Amino acid sequence: MEKKIAVYICTGCGIGDALDIDALSKVAKGEFKVPICKTDGQLCGPEGVALIKQDIENDGVDTVVIAGCSARVNYDVFKFGSDKIVERVNLREQVIWCHTADDEDTQMLAEDYMRMGLVKQKNMNVPEPYHVESFSRNIMVLGGGLTGLTAALESAKAGYSTILVEKEAELGGYVGKMYKQVPMKPPFTDLEENCIPNLVKAVEDAGVKIYKSATVENTAGAPGMFDVTIKQDDGTVQERVGAIVLATGAKPYEADKLGHLGFGKFPNVITQSMFEEMAVAGTPEASKVAFIQCAGSRDQEHLPYCSAACCIESIKQALYVKEKNDEANVYVYYKDIRSNGQYEHFYMKAQQEGVVFVKGDVTEITEEDGKLTIEADDKTMGTTSLADEFDYVVLANGMVPTAALGDLMEEESTTDEAAAACDEPKASTPPIIKANLLNLVYRQGPELPALKYGFPDSHYICFPYETRRTGIYAAGVVRAPMDMLSAVEDGAGAAMKAIQCVEVTEKGEAVHPRSGDMSFPEFNMNRCTQCKRCTEECPFGAINEDEKGNPLPNPSRCRRCGTCMGACPERIISFKNYSVPMVGNMVKAIEMPEEDEEKPRILIFACDNDAIPALDMAGINHMQYNSWVRIIPLRCLGSLNLVWINDAMGRGFDGVLLMGCKHGDDYQCHFMKGSELAEIRLSKISETLDRLGLESERVRATTVSIMDYDKIPAMLDEFAADLEELGPNPMKDFQ
Amino acid sequence: MRYSYYPGCSSEATAKANAHSIEGVAKALDVQLEEIPDWNCCGASVASGVVGDFTQLVVTARNLAIAETKGLDVVTGCSSCYMTLAVANKKFKQDEHFRAKANEALAAAGLNYNGTLQVRQFLDVIINDVGLDKVAQKVKKSLDGLTVAGYVGCQTVRALPFEFDDPEQPVFMDRLMEALGATAADFPMRARCCGSSSTIPARDIVLDLGYKIFESAVAGGAQVIVTPCPMCQLNLDAYQSLVNRKYGTNFNIPVLFFTQLMAVAFGLSLEDQAFKYSIVSPYEALVQYSK
Amino acid sequence: MVTPDKERAAEQAVPHSFKKKRGDNYFMEQKKIFSEPVKYDLTFAREIYRLENGSYIKQCMNCGLCTVSCATRDVMEYPPRQLFNLIKLGKKEEVLTSNTFWSCTSCCTCKARCPRGIPIIDVMHDLKKYAIEYGYTDYPQAAFYKAFWTEMSSRGKMFEGGMTARYFLTRGLDEIVKAMDMKDVGISMLKHGRMPLLPPKKIKGLGGLKKIISKAQELDRKEAAR
Ligand code: SF4
Ligand code: SF4
Ligand code: SF4
Ligand code: SF4
């Protein structure tokens, strides 16, 4: 069906003063023959919106192109129903606020953006949501410790049928076996009774379906339709659930490896959990006890990371000793006391109770007549210390996530011909540890991809619970080392995420970060060569494959990043409103001045998540940069298809710049691997460019975060200056 | 505006200039200061090192108890007195156990203090009660062209941090100098220590610290240093020559109470300006402003 | 604008003739404390914790802010933090013979900055009192402090002349000789009318004041005994 297009140019916010609006209208009316093209002094005002609505009503307009402010603002104002296409041409943040008013080049820029917007809408269709069959709204929580119980309770309280799976015979996990717990409420100074019994009762009362002594044999499917096979002694059960919270916790670090601290040598050198057991049985009468912090943690030979909870756990146990015997001498040997947040009060409380904190490294532990002696380097005094007569030495032996316990999955060697024929370099596959927790029936492996130290990969800053398997949310100490207060918050947070997931999946929308997006990748299978690019590169394991190697997409697992689209050498993957031809045509819509006009052109592919906001911010702050640039937003740099760069260079662009998020271990990429993949692809194209006699420096990738907005002008101007040195793209002549 | 006034021991000896200029400036600004009858020494930062905090605070509180019978807030022109009075006052207000115990001791002389007063510094009163606008209106002879290092020192701002100004880099002294028409010197040492009472037992502390302060004031282009504190004034004025001797320097920078400069700008009497007590002569630097 | 950098630079702009090679590394270089490893004997610490502000020391988290802030850190044998650690180590002699608390000028910088809210200057005052009580009075400051208090409590007001005289009386002739180059200061003070030769009048309520003092000390003793 032919689209009914209308273009609205806003002249407010100074746009009318800075640009020649008539000329701009001519682009729409003349070049593109758009039937309706109107201007308004304030399009976002009630009259402006009414004007658009009127045309929709009276003239059956279904495609609205608004030339004015950035799509990042007023999106709620310009909302005309999901059956309409709304395209925004950013004349404000990216044109008039950062380029000279009343200027030939600024005007050319605005007109190009108008052309790009019009071409874009031509290549777009209204997305139809994907609906899961036999959809389930149930939430499954894996692990019945503090985090899991909290998650299950929150989910049940919110009205979702909840299933809890615990591998031990009793609920409660590590915390359940404690004598007392660290404070969880203000003033954060006093020991508290163990909260687990009450929590278990609340979970039972809330009607959570509980499987004890149970493990997950396998997990198949996708959000809204996970089929989980649960194994108990007496056989297996299958449950269909919509989303999963992984809260399988951590294990104490193996104390047997801590022989240098006397463990295994002297019976009274014990671990935190052993001390906890003793306390449950009745804290031993002791007149001198030492706690040794970071026993194994923050140690390159053992656990390189901080286990986060052991400082306050030792403080708690020190108070057990004081509780029993006020006169007891209690020492804590530490590197740094990491009593985060409110636990600073707890630390101070222990100090006030007379627990002595010694900043120092323990060098040796010896024993005589059952009493222990600790030799240490006292860091604040710069001396060695020798304290003796200890009844017990307790090692704060840290924690290892259950996700890290298992063998690393072997990378399968590709013998596939089609794959071998595809000569692009490959991104590294993420490490997957066979930890026997989820046993996913995914082509990409049975567990969650890990980032570092075996903790599941997640976008740590922006959405920590989202793992790289959509619909599965990691929480508590399996996700990152943390204290109890954080674990409770995590449990609740992950439960909310799981709920959000089933809700949006039911509507056919994407989860974070493209919330609300209803488009999903569609495959034109006749042309698929089974190269496996898409199945391998999808950061979220959304694409399985059949026996013949054909991709089998799972749209509800998909985050709609477009990485598969960028990866596919045959260019057979596209979205209803985002495709390789769409962007390609936008590139082609940009007018290319003749070489002698001395107006270079720079094409920028900027990631929607951080780079575009940063560019907008630069505009908001009225920072000026050269007006040779033409910016095309991408869902993620991962969706970058190399053909666009070919197109651009062929059309005579003097340079192409990719702006995406930081990658590496501390990546910022909202789709985890997108920006890294884009750079890998880019490394490929530079050879080709060189072969064509085009300097590969003309095509570059850079990383920006939203905080870098103030560096953007310099970044762009520098690139322009470099290009000027290289001279114009020789391909211009062939146009 | 009426206040009880606690002059402090130095007002009768080393810091007569402070007493005179405060009196003159207060009169000019319609601030009535009524001396606390039969006040006693506050003990400064020394007494507690001999007899303990509690005894010193009680001794100090004797003054507050007497002032309370009149019901007027207490103002003092000495930083050290301010510290002891204000800290004692705060304890009376906040610590019930202390209040009961202290009143038991005060009762030995038939006194009692309920903690109803505020303890203020004269500088604080000028800035927050009188206001810089009024100060500016009173200026007869603008100090235009004079660069002043506003040396606030320690206890003025740090006895009770944030009660009055930023404890690290206070600004009010500079604002006050600007209201008089002067330029405030860029003076990072404005709230660092002068060495206090170490002059007698460990003089080098005072000389070393004094050196840093002069160095910084001169680098900031200051022609005069002003301070609200008698101890600072004494150390920087009387020991300047010894600093020069120790470091081979040539500092010759007058050190005045800020109220003295106010007296100059307000065109008050020479008695109020009280230059005659200065050891480093201010006449040269101020000749064009002082009559 | 005064930036922290500038402030730091200004504070360090000194050719420290006086500077001793001490500070946080003090132990590395000298003193018997090194001859054998330390133990953490809490007997002395517990005694100090019982002083008026003593129990605050327990709260120290070893951040060192007091040390870098201290106006007299260059002359202190042990900066405040280290002094507190010495207490923890049970090094009574070292603590009580150190010049640390005597060098403190009560500038309040550490107190204002200590993230743990330790009223460090009040602790210093407690230690002075404790040292005087136990006869650790070798430092000139001890004599000065005592002279100050005697003068003040006998008159109700401070008389510098009297205090100075008392100070030199206790410290002996040596000190006067050392102080000779200060006579210039004294003379110029006299010349400028800032050093009255006669003491101020005693306050009228001196009797009452003395009663207050002895009552306060009695209450203190009672509380300490508890
Ligand atoms: S929480 Fe404390 S003891 Fe545990 S690893 Fe971190 S710093 Fe070490
Ligand atoms: S690569 Fe992105 S768009 Fe493609 S299937 Fe995976 S998540 Fe979806
Ligand atoms: S500033 Fe306070 S907490 Fe830090 S070392 Fe000094 S006394 Fe301890
Ligand atoms: S109050 Fe004393 S210890 Fe604290 S910084 Fe000042 S001089 Fe140093």
GROMACS .gro file of N, CA and C in nm, chain A residues 1-81:
model
  243
    1MET      N    1   0.084  -0.121   0.000
    1MET     CA    2   0.000   0.000   0.000
    1MET      C    3   0.087   0.125   0.000
    2GLU      N    4   0.052   0.216  -0.084
    2GLU     CA    5   0.124   0.343  -0.094
    2GLU      C    6   0.114   0.419   0.036
    3LYS      N    7   0.230   0.476   0.082
    3LYS     CA    8   0.226   0.553   0.206
    3LYS      C    9   0.169   0.690   0.181
    4LYS      N   10   0.104   0.744   0.283
    4LYS     CA   11   0.056   0.882   0.277
    4LYS      C   12   0.149   0.967   0.363
    5ILE      N   13   0.235   1.040   0.296
    5ILE     CA   14   0.341   1.108   0.370
    5ILE      C   15   0.309   1.256   0.392
    6ALA      N   16   0.344   1.303   0.509
    6ALA     CA   17   0.334   1.447   0.534
    6ALA      C   18   0.460   1.492   0.606
    7VAL      N   19   0.513   1.606   0.564
    7VAL     CA   20   0.634   1.660   0.627
    7VAL      C   21   0.595   1.786   0.704
    8TYR      N   22   0.644   1.797   0.828
    8TYR     CA   23   0.618   1.916   0.909
    8TYR      C   24   0.752   1.975   0.951
    9ILE      N   25   0.771   2.100   0.916
    9ILE     CA   26   0.896   2.165   0.956
    9ILE      C   27   0.865   2.263   1.067
   10CYS      N   28   0.934   2.245   1.177
   10CYS     CA   29   0.914   2.335   1.290
   10CYS      C   30   1.009   2.453   1.276
   11THR      N   31   0.957   2.571   1.297
   11THR     CA   32   1.044   2.689   1.286
   11THR      C   33   1.073   2.749   1.423
   12GLY      N   34   1.029   2.678   1.527
   12GLY     CA   35   1.056   2.727   1.662
   12GLY      C   36   1.199   2.700   1.704
   13CYS      N   37   1.230   2.735   1.828
   13CYS     CA   38   1.364   2.714   1.885
   13CYS      C   39   1.473   2.773   1.799
   14GLY      N   40   1.444   2.874   1.720
   14GLY     CA   41   1.548   2.939   1.639
   14GLY      C   42   1.572   2.874   1.505
   15ILE      N   43   1.501   2.765   1.475
   15ILE     CA   44   1.524   2.695   1.348
   15ILE      C   45   1.487   2.787   1.232
   16GLY      N   46   1.372   2.855   1.247
   16GLY     CA   47   1.324   2.944   1.142
   16GLY      C   48   1.421   3.058   1.111
   17ASP      N   49   1.493   3.101   1.215
   17ASP     CA   50   1.586   3.213   1.195
   17ASP      C   51   1.716   3.168   1.131
   18ALA      N   52   1.756   3.044   1.161
   18ALA     CA   53   1.888   3.002   1.119
   18ALA      C   54   1.888   2.939   0.979
   19LEU      N   55   1.772   2.893   0.936
   19LEU     CA   56   1.769   2.820   0.809
   19LEU      C   57   1.672   2.884   0.710
   20ASP      N   58   1.694   2.855   0.586
   20ASP     CA   59   1.601   2.898   0.481
   20ASP      C   60   1.493   2.791   0.470
   21ILE      N   61   1.380   2.819   0.533
   21ILE     CA   62   1.277   2.716   0.546
   21ILE      C   63   1.210   2.687   0.410
   22ASP      N   64   1.200   2.790   0.330
   22ASP     CA   65   1.140   2.770   0.197
   22ASP      C   66   1.220   2.670   0.115
   23ALA      N   67   1.350   2.692   0.118
   23ALA     CA   68   1.437   2.602   0.042
   23ALA      C   69   1.425   2.459   0.094
   24LEU      N   70   1.411   2.450   0.223
   24LEU     CA   71   1.399   2.319   0.287
   24LEU      C   72   1.268   2.252   0.245
   25SER      N   73   1.162   2.331   0.243
   25SER     CA   74   1.032   2.277   0.200
   25SER      C   75   1.041   2.229   0.056
   26LYS      N   76   1.119   2.305  -0.023
   26LYS     CA   77   1.131   2.267  -0.164
   26LYS      C   78   1.191   2.128  -0.179
   27VAL      N   79   1.285   2.092  -0.091
   27VAL     CA   80   1.343   1.958  -0.097
   27VAL      C   81   1.231   1.855  -0.085
   28ALA      N   82   1.143   1.876   0.013
   28ALA     CA   83   1.034   1.780   0.033
   28ALA      C   84   0.934   1.784  -0.082
   29LYS      N   85   0.889   1.906  -0.112
   29LYS     CA   86   0.782   1.917  -0.213
   29LYS      C   87   0.833   1.892  -0.354
   30GLY      N   88   0.948   1.950  -0.384
   30GLY     CA   89   1.002   1.938  -0.519
   30GLY      C   90   1.070   1.805  -0.542
   31GLU      N   91   1.187   1.789  -0.476
   31GLU     CA   92   1.266   1.668  -0.500
   31GLU      C   93   1.189   1.541  -0.469
   32PHE      N   94   1.117   1.544  -0.359
   32PHE     CA   95   1.054   1.418  -0.316
   32PHE      C   96   0.903   1.415  -0.342
   33LYS      N   97   0.852   1.524  -0.394
   33LYS     CA   98   0.710   1.529  -0.430
   33LYS      C   99   0.619   1.487  -0.315
   34VAL      N  100   0.652   1.531  -0.195
   34VAL     CA  101   0.568   1.499  -0.082
   34VAL      C  102   0.441   1.583  -0.091
   35PRO      N  103   0.325   1.520  -0.083
   35PRO     CA  104   0.200   1.596  -0.104
   35PRO      C  105   0.175   1.700   0.005
   36ILE      N  106   0.204   1.667   0.129
   36ILE     CA  107   0.176   1.763   0.236
   36ILE      C  108   0.307   1.806   0.300
   37CYS      N  109   0.334   1.935   0.298
   37CYS     CA  110   0.453   1.985   0.367
   37CYS      C  111   0.415   2.117   0.431
   38LYS      N  112   0.415   2.119   0.564
   38LYS     CA  113   0.371   2.238   0.637
   38LYS      C  114   0.477   2.286   0.734
   39THR      N  115   0.469   2.413   0.766
   39THR     CA  116   0.558   2.463   0.870
   39THR      C  117   0.474   2.515   0.986
   40ASP      N  118   0.538   2.518   1.102
   40ASP     CA  119   0.466   2.565   1.220
   40ASP      C  120   0.567   2.628   1.316
   41GLY      N  121   0.521   2.731   1.386
   41GLY     CA  122   0.610   2.805   1.475
   41GLY      C  123   0.648   2.728   1.600
   42GLN      N  124   0.564   2.634   1.637
   42GLN     CA  125   0.598   2.552   1.754
   42GLN      C  126   0.523   2.420   1.743
   43LEU      N  127   0.585   2.328   1.676
   43LEU     CA  128   0.518   2.204   1.641
   43LEU      C  129   0.482   2.120   1.763
   44CYS      N  130   0.562   2.135   1.867
   44CYS     CA  131   0.536   2.053   1.985
   44CYS      C  132   0.425   2.112   2.072
   45GLY      N  133   0.382   2.234   2.040
   45GLY     CA  134   0.272   2.295   2.114
   45GLY      C  135   0.140   2.229   2.074
   46PRO      N  136   0.035   2.260   2.149
   46PRO     CA  137  -0.095   2.195   2.121
   46PRO      C  138  -0.144   2.221   1.978
   47GLU      N  139  -0.119   2.341   1.928
   47GLU     CA  140  -0.168   2.370   1.792
   47GLU      C  141  -0.092   2.290   1.688
   48GLY      N  142   0.039   2.282   1.709
   48GLY     CA  143   0.122   2.206   1.615
   48GLY      C  144   0.079   2.061   1.608
   49VAL      N  145   0.060   2.003   1.727
   49VAL     CA  146   0.021   1.862   1.731
   49VAL      C  147  -0.117   1.844   1.669
   50ALA      N  148  -0.205   1.939   1.698
   50ALA     CA  149  -0.341   1.932   1.642
   50ALA      C  150  -0.336   1.936   1.490
   51LEU      N  151  -0.246   2.017   1.438
   51LEU     CA  152  -0.230   2.029   1.293
   51LEU      C  153  -0.199   1.893   1.232
   52ILE      N  154  -0.105   1.821   1.297
   52ILE     CA  155  -0.066   1.690   1.245
   52ILE      C  156  -0.183   1.592   1.257
   53LYS      N  157  -0.246   1.596   1.373
   53LYS     CA  158  -0.357   1.502   1.395
   53LYS      C  159  -0.469   1.523   1.294
   54GLN      N  160  -0.490   1.650   1.265
   54GLN     CA  161  -0.594   1.685   1.168
   54GLN      C  162  -0.566   1.617   1.034
   55ASP      N  163  -0.440   1.630   0.989
   55ASP     CA  164  -0.404   1.572   0.860
   55ASP      C  165  -0.416   1.420   0.863
   56ILE      N  166  -0.382   1.362   0.976
   56ILE     CA  167  -0.395   1.217   0.988
   56ILE      C  168  -0.542   1.178   0.974
   57GLU      N  169  -0.623   1.255   1.042
   57GLU     CA  170  -0.767   1.228   1.042
   57GLU      C  171  -0.829   1.252   0.903
   58ASN      N  172  -0.804   1.374   0.850
   58ASN     CA  173  -0.875   1.414   0.728
   58ASN      C  174  -0.814   1.359   0.601
   59ASP      N  175  -0.682   1.354   0.598
   59ASP     CA  176  -0.619   1.315   0.472
   59ASP      C  177  -0.560   1.175   0.474
   60GLY      N  178  -0.581   1.104   0.587
   60GLY     CA  179  -0.531   0.967   0.595
   60GLY      C  180  -0.380   0.956   0.595
   61VAL      N  181  -0.312   1.061   0.648
   61VAL     CA  182  -0.166   1.054   0.655
   61VAL      C  183  -0.124   0.940   0.747
   62ASP      N  184  -0.030   0.855   0.703
   62ASP     CA  185   0.017   0.747   0.789
   62ASP      C  186   0.166   0.752   0.813
   63THR      N  187   0.234   0.845   0.748
   63THR     CA  188   0.377   0.857   0.767
   63THR      C  189   0.410   1.003   0.791
   64VAL      N  190   0.459   1.029   0.912
   64VAL     CA  191   0.480   1.167   0.953
   64VAL      C  192   0.630   1.193   0.965
   65VAL      N  193   0.677   1.291   0.890
   65VAL     CA  194   0.818   1.329   0.903
   65VAL      C  195   0.824   1.465   0.971
   66ILE      N  196   0.886   1.467   1.087
   66ILE     CA  197   0.892   1.591   1.163
   66ILE      C  198   1.035   1.644   1.161
   67ALA      N  199   1.051   1.761   1.104
   67ALA     CA  200   1.184   1.821   1.101
   67ALA      C  201   1.188   1.928   1.209
   68GLY      N  202   1.265   1.900   1.313
   68GLY     CA  203   1.269   1.993   1.426
   68GLY      C  204   1.372   1.946   1.526
   69CYS      N  205   1.322   1.909   1.645
   69CYS     CA  206   1.416   1.870   1.749
   69CYS      C  207   1.456   1.722   1.737
   70SER      N  208   1.548   1.684   1.824
   70SER     CA  209   1.601   1.547   1.823
   70SER      C  210   1.493   1.446   1.861
   71ALA      N  211   1.507   1.325   1.811
   71ALA     CA  212   1.411   1.219   1.843
   71ALA      C  213   1.419   1.183   1.991
   72ARG      N  214   1.522   1.232   2.058
   72ARG     CA  215   1.537   1.200   2.199
   72ARG      C  216   1.450   1.288   2.289
   73VAL      N  217   1.389   1.390   2.229
   73VAL     CA  218   1.296   1.472   2.308
   73VAL      C  219   1.159   1.471   2.242
   74ASN      N  220   1.059   1.506   2.318
   74ASN     CA  221   0.922   1.517   2.266
   74ASN      C  222   0.867   1.391   2.198
   75TYR      N  223   0.931   1.275   2.227
   75TYR     CA  224   0.880   1.154   2.162
   75TYR      C  225   0.739   1.121   2.208
   76ASP      N  226   0.708   1.167   2.330
   76ASP     CA  227   0.573   1.140   2.380
   76ASP      C  228   0.471   1.236   2.319
   77VAL      N  229   0.520   1.350   2.274
   77VAL     CA  230   0.428   1.448   2.212
   77VAL      C  231   0.392   1.404   2.071
   78PHE      N  232   0.496   1.360   2.001
   78PHE     CA  233   0.473   1.319   1.862
   78PHE      C  234   0.446   1.169   1.855
   79LYS      N  235   0.337   1.129   1.912
   79LYS     CA  236   0.300   0.988   1.918
   79LYS      C  237   0.162   0.978   1.856
   80PHE      N  238   0.153   0.906   1.747
   80PHE     CA  239   0.022   0.906   1.679
   80PHE      C  240  -0.031   0.765   1.659
   81GLY      N  241   0.010   0.672   1.744
   81GLY     CA  242  -0.041   0.536   1.732
   81GLY      C  243   0.061   0.447   1.663
   0.00000   0.00000   0.00000
